[in-house]
Amino acid sequence: MDQAVPDGGTRSELHELAAAHGVLTEYHGFGGGTASVPDATLVAVLGALGVDATGPQQVAHGLRRARDEDWRSVLPPTVVARQGHETTVPVHVSDGASVHVWLELDGAEPAARRHAVRPRRDLQQSDAYVAPREVDGRRVGRATFVVPADTPLGWHTLFALSEGQETSTTLVVTPDRLELPSVIERGQVWGVLAQLYSVRSRTSWGIGDLADLADLAWLTAHRAGADFVAVNPLSAAEPITPMTPSPYLPTSRRFGNPIYVRVEDILETAYLSAADRSLVEWAADPVRELDGNGGPIDRDAVWEAKKAALEVVYSAPRRAARQAAFEDFVTTQGVGLRDFATWCAIVEELAGEPWPAELTDPGSPAVAAARDRLADRVDFYVWLQWVFDEQKAAAQRTAVEAGMRVGIVHDLAVGVHPDGADAWAHADVLARGVGVGAPPDMYNQQGQNWSQPPWNPRALARAGYAPYRDMLRTALRHAGALRVDHVLGLFRLWWVPEGADPTAGAYVRYDHEALVGILALEAQRAGAMVVGEDLGVFEPWVREYLADRGILGTSVFWFERSDGRPTAPEGYRRLTLATVGTHDMPPTAGYLAGEHVDLRERLGLLAEDAQALRGQARAERNAAVAVLAGQGLVSDNPSEREVVEALHRYLRRSAAALVGVQLVDAVGERRSQNQPGTDTEYPNWKVPLGDSAGNVVLVEDLFDNARLRSLFAAVASAR
């Protein structure tokens, strides 16, 4: 982070410039104090936003630009309104010039409106005088127009005509509140939380897949009465090996990872010739043997095998109706799918070699030529997304037909791989030179840098939020609900400059009214709920705002405290998903034993004395047991299993709308799936589902597990 820093005399102006661009100059740490952001960090973060602040003159120039920024454009980059509320729109034209403003409504889906005439509405100007301003040598006036409260939900286009020049911008009308299913409004439902890659069956290919997900949903619904299964992000990884193991560092948040496809469930597989079917079976044999292996999951071996088999199936002819369905999918997903598949084909061709400069721009002639040259491989990667989408749909359909009132809860990661498909396709709306992370907290006292490039707030608005909208639409397809990881990132994100320590970051604010509103709009159109992971350091009003918009939060037993004690069941928020732990902690059995402290000590992640932290962990466990005893949920000197079940029964007594049971808790697993702050030091995201002794538990054997049957029975009968 070799950035020049303005001298002390301009520090207040640097802070003013940072504030003008939504960069916070201080923040509240988890210990309760206020910390100041170093000037060098402010300079680097502003630079990532496209604002030069490397010297006094640059800061002064940046301030002048920022003060007049809104006046340089006739219309705002995007207008976001709430249905049922009037919204004013500032329109900037030459002082004294007349202006006509209207909007074209666009409430239908693209396929339904291809040949439709879009209804038009003229907007009325309000009597709100604003003094004109001199901007870049031109006198500019501001007129204010009103978007009516009865404007329908949807993505509309706003137009302005002045002095013969027509300008347009996006107008998004969002729900005042996301409609929630009646079952959530009335009472509480429970379900299972699983890391799908770890949940394997005897017919898996060494990794849990979408067929296993469908089976898990059916079994837990029929045999235990569960109403949902929530899984890790199934987002795209690299098309070649090595494959990044973390589901929270995808190459694309919009598209899926075909490693989760069950090859045999693709319809064309049934019609393969004997020779081609043998090729598929030969590919499967080595990795099927991994299903019973308790060692780390080998994604690379699995993907090499599946990819070979999928290429065989791809080459098989498709019936006319199947081909038509494929073509409709391609049309619906549009340019974004083509670009993603092109990126995959180029990555495959380069085979790990550095990208030539001419291929770094998706719109370049070189990329167009590569797309033509690699047309069959591009089509293959498009086809993979289609079969992934089909099997994703089948899992949700199975869940609902089994009686689940919610179904599959999919997960949306907070960001993407810095060298991935989204970073390539959306370079114009992502900030470079910084990575998303988190400041120090009680479980990660050295802070975190997840290395993911964040949205550039202003660039995203200038793009009409289209990349964000398209990502949400695909993520919400065939989902009963969508969990949004680190939903606080829709309000602000911790940006860490390249080369800097995670503690030397700064928060950057986002237009949460736009981001949350668009999320609610797309979820309502998809008929899905939204659960936001709202843990960590946040401003007090944020949770209330999310609840007002119909977005559920997240409550974790170990983090819910009132007056220094575990929060009573009746003290839980209504609109929340309540769980005992998270995937970033050991399963409950391990946590009760203080294994989170032992693991972090072994990995060198502690900033405090290990013995003191072990004492705190024992006190935390004792306080939990005391609260459970006060509720009559445990006996004297309860066993580990008794405490685990009591914790879940405790949550079932809470006001929370959703209660989640981690599958690892049900089978007695003790190993963590992920240890934040580590990369290769721990087998993150590679731990197969196992019991308390580390023995592999397959889908077919789940209900043979006594602990699972007992915990599910306790949860189902509680309340």
XYZ file of C-alpha atoms in Angstrom:
719
model
C 0.000 0.000 0.000
C 2.506 2.587 -1.220
C 0.142 5.544 -1.276
C 1.150 9.143 -0.717
C -0.650 10.746 2.190
C -1.783 14.392 2.199
C 0.048 16.550 4.701
C -1.488 17.309 8.076
C -2.871 20.649 6.946
C -5.327 18.968 4.597
C -6.382 16.111 6.864
C -9.805 17.606 7.510
C -10.333 17.958 3.754
C -9.282 14.331 3.253
C -11.879 13.305 5.814
C -14.477 15.488 4.097
C -13.657 13.899 0.754
C -13.914 10.435 2.292
C -17.308 11.290 3.778
C -18.522 12.598 0.413
C -17.820 9.168 -1.077
C -19.254 7.156 1.791
C -15.927 6.185 3.353
C -16.063 6.177 7.166
C -13.090 7.721 8.907
C -13.678 5.881 12.194
C -15.525 2.834 13.430
C -16.612 1.083 16.613
C -14.573 -1.973 17.478
C -15.972 -5.124 19.060
C -14.504 -4.062 22.398
C -16.719 -0.982 22.456
C -14.111 1.686 21.674
C -13.840 3.945 18.635
C -10.900 3.534 16.260
C -9.687 6.017 13.658
C -8.918 4.933 10.103
C -5.314 5.724 9.030
C -4.953 8.398 6.358
C -3.074 5.939 4.150
C -6.105 3.645 4.206
C -8.431 6.511 3.252
C -6.191 7.415 0.316
C -6.084 3.793 -0.895
C -9.828 3.238 -0.508
C -10.650 6.483 -2.299
C -8.280 5.414 -5.051
C -10.216 2.148 -5.411
C -13.346 4.266 -5.842
C -11.653 6.163 -8.661
C -10.908 9.260 -6.582
C -7.334 10.549 -6.492
C -6.453 11.719 -2.980
C -2.683 11.328 -3.085
C -1.888 14.990 -2.421
C -3.424 18.278 -1.249
C -4.230 19.484 -4.763
C -5.890 16.210 -5.671
C -7.956 16.269 -2.471
C -9.095 19.847 -3.125
C -9.995 18.986 -6.715
C -11.860 15.887 -5.568
C -13.896 17.937 -3.109
C -14.914 20.419 -5.780
C -15.982 17.559 -8.039
C -17.923 15.836 -5.276
C -19.888 18.949 -4.291
C -21.292 19.353 -7.796
C -21.432 15.701 -8.848
C -25.222 15.341 -8.766
C -25.640 18.531 -10.847
C -23.613 17.257 -13.791
C -26.249 14.765 -14.927
C -29.787 15.502 -16.064
C -31.143 12.470 -14.190
C -29.756 10.451 -11.273
C -27.869 7.291 -12.296
C -30.743 5.181 -10.894
C -33.930 6.091 -9.047
C -35.177 3.620 -6.430
C -38.686 4.093 -5.054
C -40.915 2.197 -2.648
C -44.382 1.203 -3.756
C -46.994 3.195 -1.888
C -44.706 6.192 -1.371
C -44.214 9.258 -3.534
C -40.599 9.691 -4.637
C -39.053 12.949 -5.804
C -36.552 13.017 -8.652
C -34.108 15.920 -9.148
C -33.718 16.887 -12.816
C -30.830 19.167 -13.847
C -31.026 21.281 -17.003
C -29.740 24.629 -18.175
C -31.095 27.314 -15.873
C -34.399 28.578 -17.282
C -34.849 25.746 -19.793
C -38.070 23.762 -19.841
C -38.041 20.003 -19.316
C -40.562 17.214 -19.904
C -40.280 14.064 -17.763
C -42.125 10.773 -18.228
C -41.693 7.096 -17.467
C -42.342 3.912 -19.374
C -43.682 1.082 -17.236
C -42.074 -2.305 -17.441
C -43.730 -4.605 -14.942
C -43.684 -7.778 -17.039
C -40.965 -10.371 -17.391
C -38.802 -10.073 -20.548
C -40.373 -13.020 -22.390
C -43.868 -11.578 -21.940
C -43.055 -8.073 -23.116
C -40.995 -8.681 -26.235
C -43.673 -7.257 -28.512
C -45.692 -5.309 -25.946
C -46.227 -1.559 -26.023
C -44.923 -0.188 -22.767
C -47.446 2.019 -20.941
C -46.305 5.618 -20.474
C -46.937 8.071 -17.660
C -46.070 11.762 -17.598
C -44.667 12.989 -14.297
C -45.707 16.180 -12.605
C -43.259 18.820 -11.419
C -43.474 19.775 -7.763
C -43.300 23.339 -6.505
C -39.887 22.976 -4.860
C -37.507 25.798 -5.677
C -33.779 25.097 -5.537
C -31.312 27.866 -6.342
C -29.356 27.327 -9.558
C -25.650 26.558 -9.436
C -22.609 27.299 -11.553
C -21.194 23.937 -12.660
C -18.143 23.654 -14.917
C -18.775 27.123 -16.343
C -22.484 26.470 -16.994
C -25.453 27.736 -14.989
C -27.560 24.708 -14.053
C -31.058 24.665 -12.575
C -32.844 21.930 -10.698
C -36.463 20.916 -11.258
C -38.124 18.349 -9.014
C -40.547 15.757 -10.374
C -42.692 13.257 -8.490
C -42.995 9.512 -9.091
C -46.567 8.665 -7.943
C -47.142 6.331 -5.014
C -49.248 3.994 -7.175
C -46.444 3.231 -9.641
C -46.358 -0.583 -9.914
C -43.508 -2.774 -8.780
C -40.849 -3.380 -11.380
C -38.024 -2.066 -13.490
C -39.150 1.020 -15.381
C -37.384 3.646 -17.503
C -37.471 7.340 -16.670
C -37.008 9.892 -19.488
C -36.308 13.630 -19.579
C -36.424 15.889 -22.649
C -34.908 19.371 -22.585
C -33.488 21.578 -25.341
C -34.005 18.780 -27.840
C -31.882 16.290 -25.858
C -33.440 13.105 -24.437
C -31.928 11.410 -21.387
C -33.038 8.239 -19.617
C -32.327 6.333 -16.431
C -33.579 3.273 -14.568
C -36.472 3.578 -12.133
C -36.919 0.621 -9.773
C -40.084 0.402 -7.688
C -39.578 -2.001 -4.796
C -41.983 -3.499 -2.224
C -42.421 -1.520 0.946
C -42.122 -4.896 2.666
C -41.357 -8.338 1.282
C -44.429 -10.520 1.534
C -43.803 -13.453 3.881
C -45.479 -16.871 3.640
C -48.503 -17.242 5.886
C -46.818 -20.101 7.739
C -44.080 -17.696 8.846
C -46.528 -14.992 9.816
C -48.499 -17.488 11.932
C -45.917 -19.561 13.738
C -42.519 -21.250 13.760
C -41.034 -23.871 11.456
C -37.815 -25.808 11.728
C -35.371 -27.308 9.291
C -31.913 -28.671 8.668
C -28.686 -26.829 7.831
C -26.142 -28.775 5.791
C -22.902 -28.313 3.899
C -24.004 -30.146 0.773
C -20.539 -31.177 -0.433
C -20.130 -33.142 2.818
C -23.474 -34.977 2.583
C -22.763 -38.003 0.405
C -24.650 -41.151 -0.487
C -23.641 -44.500 -1.904
C -24.399 -43.200 -5.393
C -22.519 -39.918 -5.063
C -19.324 -39.267 -6.961
C -17.211 -38.477 -3.892
C -19.105 -35.289 -3.069
C -22.659 -34.453 -2.054
C -24.760 -33.342 -5.013
C -28.202 -32.060 -5.984
C -29.671 -35.566 -6.001
C -28.399 -36.018 -2.436
C -30.001 -32.673 -1.578
C -33.353 -33.850 -2.926
C -33.055 -37.074 -0.915
C -32.072 -35.189 2.232
C -35.098 -32.925 1.842
C -37.464 -35.851 1.287
C -36.124 -37.866 4.225
C -36.105 -35.029 6.736
C -39.584 -33.923 5.676
C -41.171 -37.390 5.738
C -39.393 -38.867 8.727
C -38.932 -35.811 10.944
C -41.358 -33.122 9.750
C -38.706 -30.594 8.725
C -39.871 -27.662 6.604
C -36.610 -26.620 4.992
C -33.074 -27.643 4.157
C -30.531 -24.815 4.030
C -27.278 -25.422 2.161
C -23.978 -23.681 1.514
C -23.585 -21.595 -1.660
C -23.629 -23.846 -4.731
C -22.020 -21.097 -6.798
C -19.580 -21.631 -9.636
C -15.935 -22.501 -9.023
C -13.089 -22.801 -11.531
C -13.830 -24.923 -14.619
C -10.415 -26.577 -14.268
C -8.473 -27.971 -11.356
C -7.337 -27.035 -8.810
C -10.778 -25.978 -7.616
C -11.079 -23.481 -4.758
C -12.658 -25.426 -1.882
C -14.440 -22.504 -0.246
C -18.057 -22.143 -1.384
C -17.791 -18.570 -0.142
C -15.120 -17.660 -2.700
C -16.908 -18.476 -5.973
C -15.854 -17.397 -9.434
C -19.465 -16.297 -9.994
C -22.296 -15.669 -7.575
C -24.839 -15.818 -10.385
C -24.110 -19.230 -11.874
C -23.820 -22.689 -10.336
C -21.067 -25.227 -9.809
C -21.698 -28.283 -12.026
C -19.708 -30.432 -9.608
C -23.075 -30.716 -7.822
C -24.777 -32.251 -10.878
C -25.726 -35.954 -10.651
C -24.645 -37.256 -14.057
C -27.059 -40.193 -14.084
C -30.039 -37.878 -13.505
C -29.537 -36.010 -16.787
C -32.257 -37.352 -19.080
C -29.926 -37.940 -22.028
C -27.780 -40.303 -19.941
C -30.510 -42.929 -20.199
C -30.219 -42.968 -23.989
C -26.454 -43.268 -24.292
C -25.017 -46.077 -26.360
C -23.486 -48.975 -24.468
C -20.016 -47.686 -25.265
C -20.760 -44.158 -24.034
C -22.489 -45.470 -20.918
C -19.342 -47.460 -20.163
C -17.311 -44.266 -20.411
C -19.574 -42.646 -17.811
C -19.336 -45.631 -15.490
C -15.555 -45.823 -15.813
C -15.301 -42.152 -14.913
C -17.453 -42.703 -11.834
C -15.779 -45.810 -10.428
C -12.650 -44.247 -8.858
C -14.468 -41.352 -7.186
C -17.441 -43.398 -5.963
C -14.955 -45.225 -3.771
C -14.318 -41.900 -2.011
C -17.858 -41.781 -0.578
C -16.869 -43.926 2.384
C -13.523 -42.188 2.894
C -13.339 -40.059 6.038
C -10.442 -37.999 4.744
C -10.680 -34.545 3.171
C -13.034 -34.288 0.194
C -11.074 -34.313 -3.057
C -12.917 -31.844 -5.288
C -10.244 -32.004 -7.961
C -10.569 -35.758 -8.455
C -14.342 -35.483 -8.429
C -14.444 -32.689 -10.995
C -12.008 -34.369 -13.355
C -14.194 -37.484 -13.298
C -17.503 -35.675 -13.611
C -16.289 -33.356 -16.328
C -15.211 -36.318 -18.456
C -18.583 -37.983 -17.972
C -20.529 -34.765 -18.587
C -18.724 -34.268 -21.887
C -19.966 -37.676 -22.991
C -23.561 -36.846 -22.047
C -23.329 -33.392 -23.643
C -22.489 -34.970 -26.984
C -25.654 -37.091 -26.942
C -28.552 -35.882 -29.118
C -31.479 -34.136 -27.432
C -35.143 -34.541 -28.349
C -36.789 -31.537 -29.970
C -38.618 -30.518 -26.797
C -35.455 -30.824 -24.723
C -33.523 -28.730 -27.218
C -36.267 -26.107 -27.139
C -36.140 -26.017 -23.329
C -32.365 -25.573 -23.492
C -32.710 -22.726 -25.973
C -35.346 -21.021 -23.813
C -32.993 -21.211 -20.829
C -30.199 -19.642 -22.879
C -32.511 -16.825 -23.995
C -33.705 -16.170 -20.455
C -30.183 -15.977 -19.030
C -28.990 -13.738 -21.852
C -25.580 -12.177 -22.322
C -24.519 -12.917 -18.752
C -24.609 -16.659 -19.369
C -22.738 -16.311 -22.656
C -20.017 -14.253 -20.983
C -19.697 -16.727 -18.099
C -19.391 -19.675 -20.484
C -16.864 -17.749 -22.579
C -14.749 -17.104 -19.493
C -14.879 -20.832 -18.637
C -13.782 -21.803 -22.157
C -10.898 -19.320 -22.122
C -9.738 -20.478 -18.673
C -9.792 -24.045 -19.933
C -7.792 -23.166 -23.033
C -5.191 -21.162 -21.083
C -4.805 -24.065 -18.614
C -3.386 -21.910 -15.844
C -1.276 -19.611 -18.020
C -1.556 -15.831 -17.459
C -4.323 -14.056 -19.336
C -3.134 -12.072 -22.370
C -3.994 -8.381 -22.014
C -6.292 -8.465 -25.042
C -8.548 -11.044 -23.341
C -9.116 -9.079 -20.142
C -11.971 -7.046 -21.667
C -15.113 -9.147 -22.351
C -16.131 -6.732 -25.098
C -12.841 -6.812 -26.980
C -12.450 -8.181 -30.521
C -9.993 -10.736 -29.132
C -12.650 -12.157 -26.800
C -15.190 -12.226 -29.638
C -12.686 -14.170 -31.718
C -12.009 -16.553 -28.833
C -15.734 -17.103 -28.402
C -16.061 -18.066 -32.056
C -12.980 -20.289 -31.971
C -14.164 -22.033 -28.795
C -17.843 -22.122 -29.750
C -18.351 -25.785 -28.855
C -16.701 -25.377 -25.444
C -18.725 -22.234 -24.782
C -21.870 -24.212 -25.602
C -20.725 -27.006 -23.287
C -20.405 -24.620 -20.350
C -23.782 -23.071 -21.178
C -25.276 -26.589 -21.203
C -23.744 -27.344 -17.801
C -25.657 -24.407 -16.335
C -28.871 -25.717 -17.856
C -28.531 -29.200 -16.356
C -27.500 -27.643 -13.028
C -30.629 -25.473 -13.136
C -32.821 -28.489 -13.943
C -31.498 -30.457 -10.982
C -31.742 -27.432 -8.692
C -35.405 -27.172 -9.709
C -35.904 -30.890 -9.069
C -34.538 -30.573 -5.529
C -36.977 -27.780 -4.681
C -39.853 -29.647 -6.302
C -39.028 -32.772 -4.287
C -38.856 -30.766 -1.063
C -42.256 -29.165 -1.630
C -43.903 -32.406 -2.743
C -42.537 -34.052 0.416
C -44.501 -31.517 2.450
C -41.893 -28.877 3.226
C -43.525 -25.477 3.606
C -40.348 -23.616 2.663
C -38.135 -26.082 0.812
C -34.535 -25.435 -0.139
C -32.820 -22.391 1.328
C -29.957 -21.416 -0.951
C -27.028 -19.257 0.113
C -25.480 -16.174 -1.493
C -21.820 -15.467 -0.721
C -20.718 -11.937 0.131
C -18.353 -11.661 -2.839
C -16.421 -13.381 -5.606
C -12.928 -14.585 -6.429
C -10.727 -11.678 -7.588
C -9.699 -13.662 -10.683
C -13.080 -15.180 -11.400
C -15.786 -14.858 -14.026
C -17.767 -12.121 -12.277
C -14.615 -10.073 -11.672
C -13.854 -10.387 -15.391
C -17.361 -9.666 -16.664
C -18.110 -6.864 -14.194
C -14.761 -5.112 -13.924
C -16.548 -1.813 -14.582
C -18.660 -2.087 -11.425
C -16.188 -3.747 -9.051
C -13.537 -1.873 -7.086
C -9.923 -2.945 -7.590
C -6.956 -2.685 -5.287
C -9.033 -3.658 -2.251
C -10.567 -6.785 -0.784
C -13.658 -7.279 1.350
C -13.060 -8.404 4.909
C -13.974 -7.745 8.516
C -12.378 -5.808 11.360
C -11.261 -7.704 14.461
C -14.001 -9.339 16.513
C -14.081 -11.701 19.466
C -13.700 -14.799 17.269
C -11.242 -13.343 14.743
C -9.102 -10.979 16.712
C -6.683 -10.299 13.868
C -9.424 -9.232 11.454
C -10.150 -10.893 8.121
C -9.458 -10.226 4.460
C -11.546 -12.397 2.168
C -9.759 -10.969 -0.924
C -13.039 -10.391 -2.772
C -13.423 -7.232 -4.867
C -16.462 -5.256 -3.653
C -19.123 -3.507 -5.687
C -18.173 0.082 -6.492
C -21.317 1.812 -5.142
C -21.500 4.633 -7.691
C -20.516 2.473 -10.648
C -23.220 -0.029 -9.699
C -25.809 2.756 -9.601
C -24.623 4.012 -13.002
C -25.181 0.486 -14.330
C -28.778 0.638 -13.123
C -28.023 -2.155 -10.630
C -28.414 -4.614 -13.514
C -25.500 -6.899 -12.513
C -26.876 -7.109 -8.962
C -30.430 -7.748 -10.199
C -29.356 -10.470 -12.628
C -27.318 -12.195 -9.936
C -30.286 -12.193 -7.556
C -32.678 -13.524 -10.185
C -30.541 -16.573 -10.861
C -29.765 -17.164 -7.180
C -33.485 -17.059 -6.356
C -34.513 -19.515 -9.085
C -36.040 -22.675 -7.585
C -35.461 -21.472 -4.013
C -37.884 -21.436 -1.117
C -35.646 -18.881 0.519
C -32.286 -17.232 0.025
C -29.789 -16.704 2.813
C -27.615 -13.650 2.196
C -24.207 -14.043 3.790
C -23.087 -10.916 5.651
C -26.241 -8.991 4.771
C -24.719 -6.032 6.600
C -22.625 -5.644 3.454
C -25.706 -4.159 1.800
C -25.224 -1.255 4.199
C -21.442 -1.057 4.488
C -18.407 -3.234 3.785
C -14.957 -3.361 5.308
C -12.508 -2.587 2.492
C -8.908 -3.693 3.032
C -6.306 -2.161 0.669
C -4.011 -4.608 -1.115
C -0.956 -5.398 0.982
C -2.493 -4.008 4.164
C -3.246 -5.831 7.379
C -6.982 -6.623 7.794
C -7.026 -4.265 10.776
C -6.030 -1.357 8.486
C -9.290 -1.196 6.576
C -12.223 1.180 6.374
C -15.967 0.861 6.064
C -17.555 2.030 2.807
C -21.261 2.805 2.817
C -23.729 1.524 0.216
C -27.178 2.706 -0.798
C -29.002 0.188 1.365
C -32.401 1.507 0.289
C -31.528 0.430 -3.255
C -29.775 -2.858 -2.459
C -32.285 -4.101 0.117
C -35.230 -2.860 -1.943
C -34.054 -4.669 -5.089
C -33.431 -7.818 -3.049
C -37.006 -7.632 -1.733
C -38.382 -7.008 -5.231
C -36.631 -9.981 -6.823
C -37.454 -12.263 -3.880
C -41.135 -11.305 -4.062
C -41.189 -12.005 -7.786
C -39.589 -15.415 -7.121
C -41.972 -16.217 -4.267
C -39.072 -16.669 -1.856
C -38.141 -15.468 1.610
C -34.834 -13.827 2.459
C -32.713 -14.557 5.523
C -29.900 -12.116 6.185
C -26.824 -13.178 8.147
C -26.701 -10.043 10.315
C -23.995 -11.062 12.783
C -20.944 -9.042 13.696
C -20.481 -5.317 14.272
C -23.432 -3.283 13.028
C -25.310 -0.076 13.705
C -28.336 -0.624 16.000
C -30.957 0.571 13.507
C -29.927 -1.910 10.800
C -31.754 -4.935 12.182
C -34.935 -2.935 12.673
C -34.708 -1.656 9.102
C -34.316 -5.189 7.712
C -37.292 -6.432 9.741
C -39.401 -3.534 8.483
C -38.562 -4.591 4.907
C -39.517 -8.240 5.602
C -35.938 -9.569 5.665
C -35.318 -12.145 8.380
C -32.184 -11.916 10.492
C -29.963 -14.519 12.126
C -29.780 -15.354 15.826
C -27.077 -17.659 17.181
C -27.545 -18.950 20.733
C -23.950 -18.311 21.731
C -24.099 -14.706 20.534
C -27.514 -13.775 21.957
C -26.898 -12.075 25.296
C -29.075 -10.006 27.631
C -27.581 -8.493 30.774
C -24.569 -10.769 30.423
C -26.671 -13.946 30.254
C -28.054 -16.011 27.380
C -31.158 -14.327 26.028
C -34.412 -15.876 27.231
C -36.498 -17.627 24.545
C -39.132 -14.901 24.603
C -36.404 -12.306 24.035
C -35.514 -13.567 20.549
C -36.530 -11.518 17.545
C -39.572 -12.757 15.683
C -38.184 -12.402 12.159
C -35.057 -14.465 12.525
C -33.497 -17.836 11.795
C -32.298 -19.118 15.162
C -29.511 -21.692 15.394
C -27.201 -22.936 18.119
C -23.980 -22.341 16.131
C -22.652 -21.474 12.688
C -20.499 -23.131 10.034
C -17.587 -20.951 11.201
C -17.635 -22.606 14.646
C -17.134 -26.202 15.728
C -20.331 -28.264 15.909
C -22.067 -27.869 19.250
C -20.404 -30.919 20.801
C -16.973 -29.519 19.993
C -17.899 -26.012 21.083
C -19.147 -27.219 24.462
C -15.736 -28.822 24.959
C -13.918 -25.571 24.136
C -12.378 -26.992 20.972
C -12.704 -23.625 19.219
C -10.057 -22.266 21.596
C -7.785 -25.292 21.177
C -7.967 -25.117 17.396
C -7.237 -21.396 17.205
C -4.326 -21.815 19.618
C -2.807 -24.577 17.455
C -3.165 -22.388 14.377
C -1.713 -19.280 16.007
C -4.876 -17.214 15.705
C -5.225 -16.025 19.288
C -4.491 -12.476 20.365
C -5.293 -13.266 24.034
C -4.031 -15.777 26.571
C -5.263 -19.280 25.725
C -5.865 -20.270 29.335
C -7.957 -17.157 29.928
C -10.021 -17.945 26.848
C -10.525 -21.538 28.011
C -11.819 -20.168 31.279
C -14.220 -17.933 29.397
C -15.378 -20.909 27.304
C -16.078 -22.952 30.462
C -17.974 -20.044 31.967
C -19.972 -19.698 28.756
C -20.895 -23.388 28.846
C -21.809 -23.248 32.533
C -24.019 -20.208 31.958
C -25.764 -22.003 29.111
C -26.379 -25.117 31.206
C -27.729 -22.965 34.034
C -30.203 -21.269 31.714
C -31.270 -24.630 30.298
C -31.749 -25.965 33.820
C -33.848 -22.936 34.651
C -36.119 -23.904 31.774
C -36.324 -27.497 33.028
C -34.544 -28.769 29.916
C -31.581 -30.582 31.529
C -30.940 -32.683 34.598
C -28.095 -32.265 37.064
C -24.715 -32.971 35.470
C -26.190 -33.408 31.963
C -24.381 -35.335 29.269
C -23.103 -33.692 26.098
C -25.976 -35.189 24.105
C -28.531 -33.939 26.634
C -27.169 -30.404 26.439
C -27.136 -30.411 22.629
C -30.778 -31.485 22.521
C -31.753 -29.018 25.231
C -30.191 -26.129 23.339
C -32.333 -26.910 20.319
C -35.478 -27.357 22.395
C -34.663 -23.992 23.974
C -34.661 -22.370 20.536
C -37.952 -24.074 19.717
C -39.439 -22.188 22.678
C -38.196 -18.904 21.265
C -40.122 -16.314 19.290
C -37.975 -16.992 16.179
C -39.871 -17.713 12.976
C -37.306 -20.295 11.820
C -35.168 -22.687 13.845
C -32.290 -24.458 12.142
C -30.610 -27.694 13.218
C -27.126 -28.231 11.829
C -26.809 -31.729 10.403
C -23.385 -32.048 12.043
C -25.052 -31.587 15.456
C -27.606 -34.244 14.622
C -25.010 -36.942 13.895
C -22.602 -35.937 16.688
C -19.826 -34.501 14.514
C -17.164 -32.508 16.385
C -14.900 -31.233 13.592
C -15.240 -27.688 12.241
C -16.147 -27.218 8.609
C -14.240 -23.946 8.486
C -11.790 -22.039 10.641
C -11.867 -18.331 9.698
C -8.485 -16.723 9.289
C -6.906 -19.835 7.745
C -6.318 -21.071 4.228
C -4.103 -24.151 3.982
C -3.518 -24.526 7.723
C -6.838 -26.346 8.173
C -8.897 -28.490 5.722
C -11.608 -25.865 5.382
C -14.738 -26.937 3.478
C -13.361 -30.455 2.947
C -14.657 -32.315 6.019
C -17.147 -35.084 5.105
C -20.154 -35.644 7.344
C -19.193 -37.958 10.183
C -20.331 -39.052 13.606
C -18.714 -38.404 16.989
C -16.012 -40.964 16.222
C -15.267 -39.531 12.795
C -16.991 -42.370 10.940
C -18.569 -41.311 7.656
C -22.366 -40.934 7.728
C -24.045 -41.345 4.327
C -27.516 -40.114 3.369
C -28.931 -43.649 3.409
C -27.672 -44.114 6.984
C -28.826 -40.825 8.496
C -31.870 -42.229 10.236
C -29.878 -45.199 11.498
C -27.951 -42.694 13.622
C -29.408 -42.762 17.146
C -28.304 -39.219 17.957
C -29.972 -37.869 14.825
C -33.260 -39.639 15.530
C -33.233 -38.433 19.116
C -32.388 -34.810 18.278
C -34.901 -34.576 15.438
C -37.595 -36.078 17.681
C -36.771 -33.572 20.407
C -36.953 -30.666 18.005
C -40.113 -31.861 16.265
C -41.980 -32.397 19.543
C -40.833 -29.185 21.252
C -42.988 -26.062 21.867
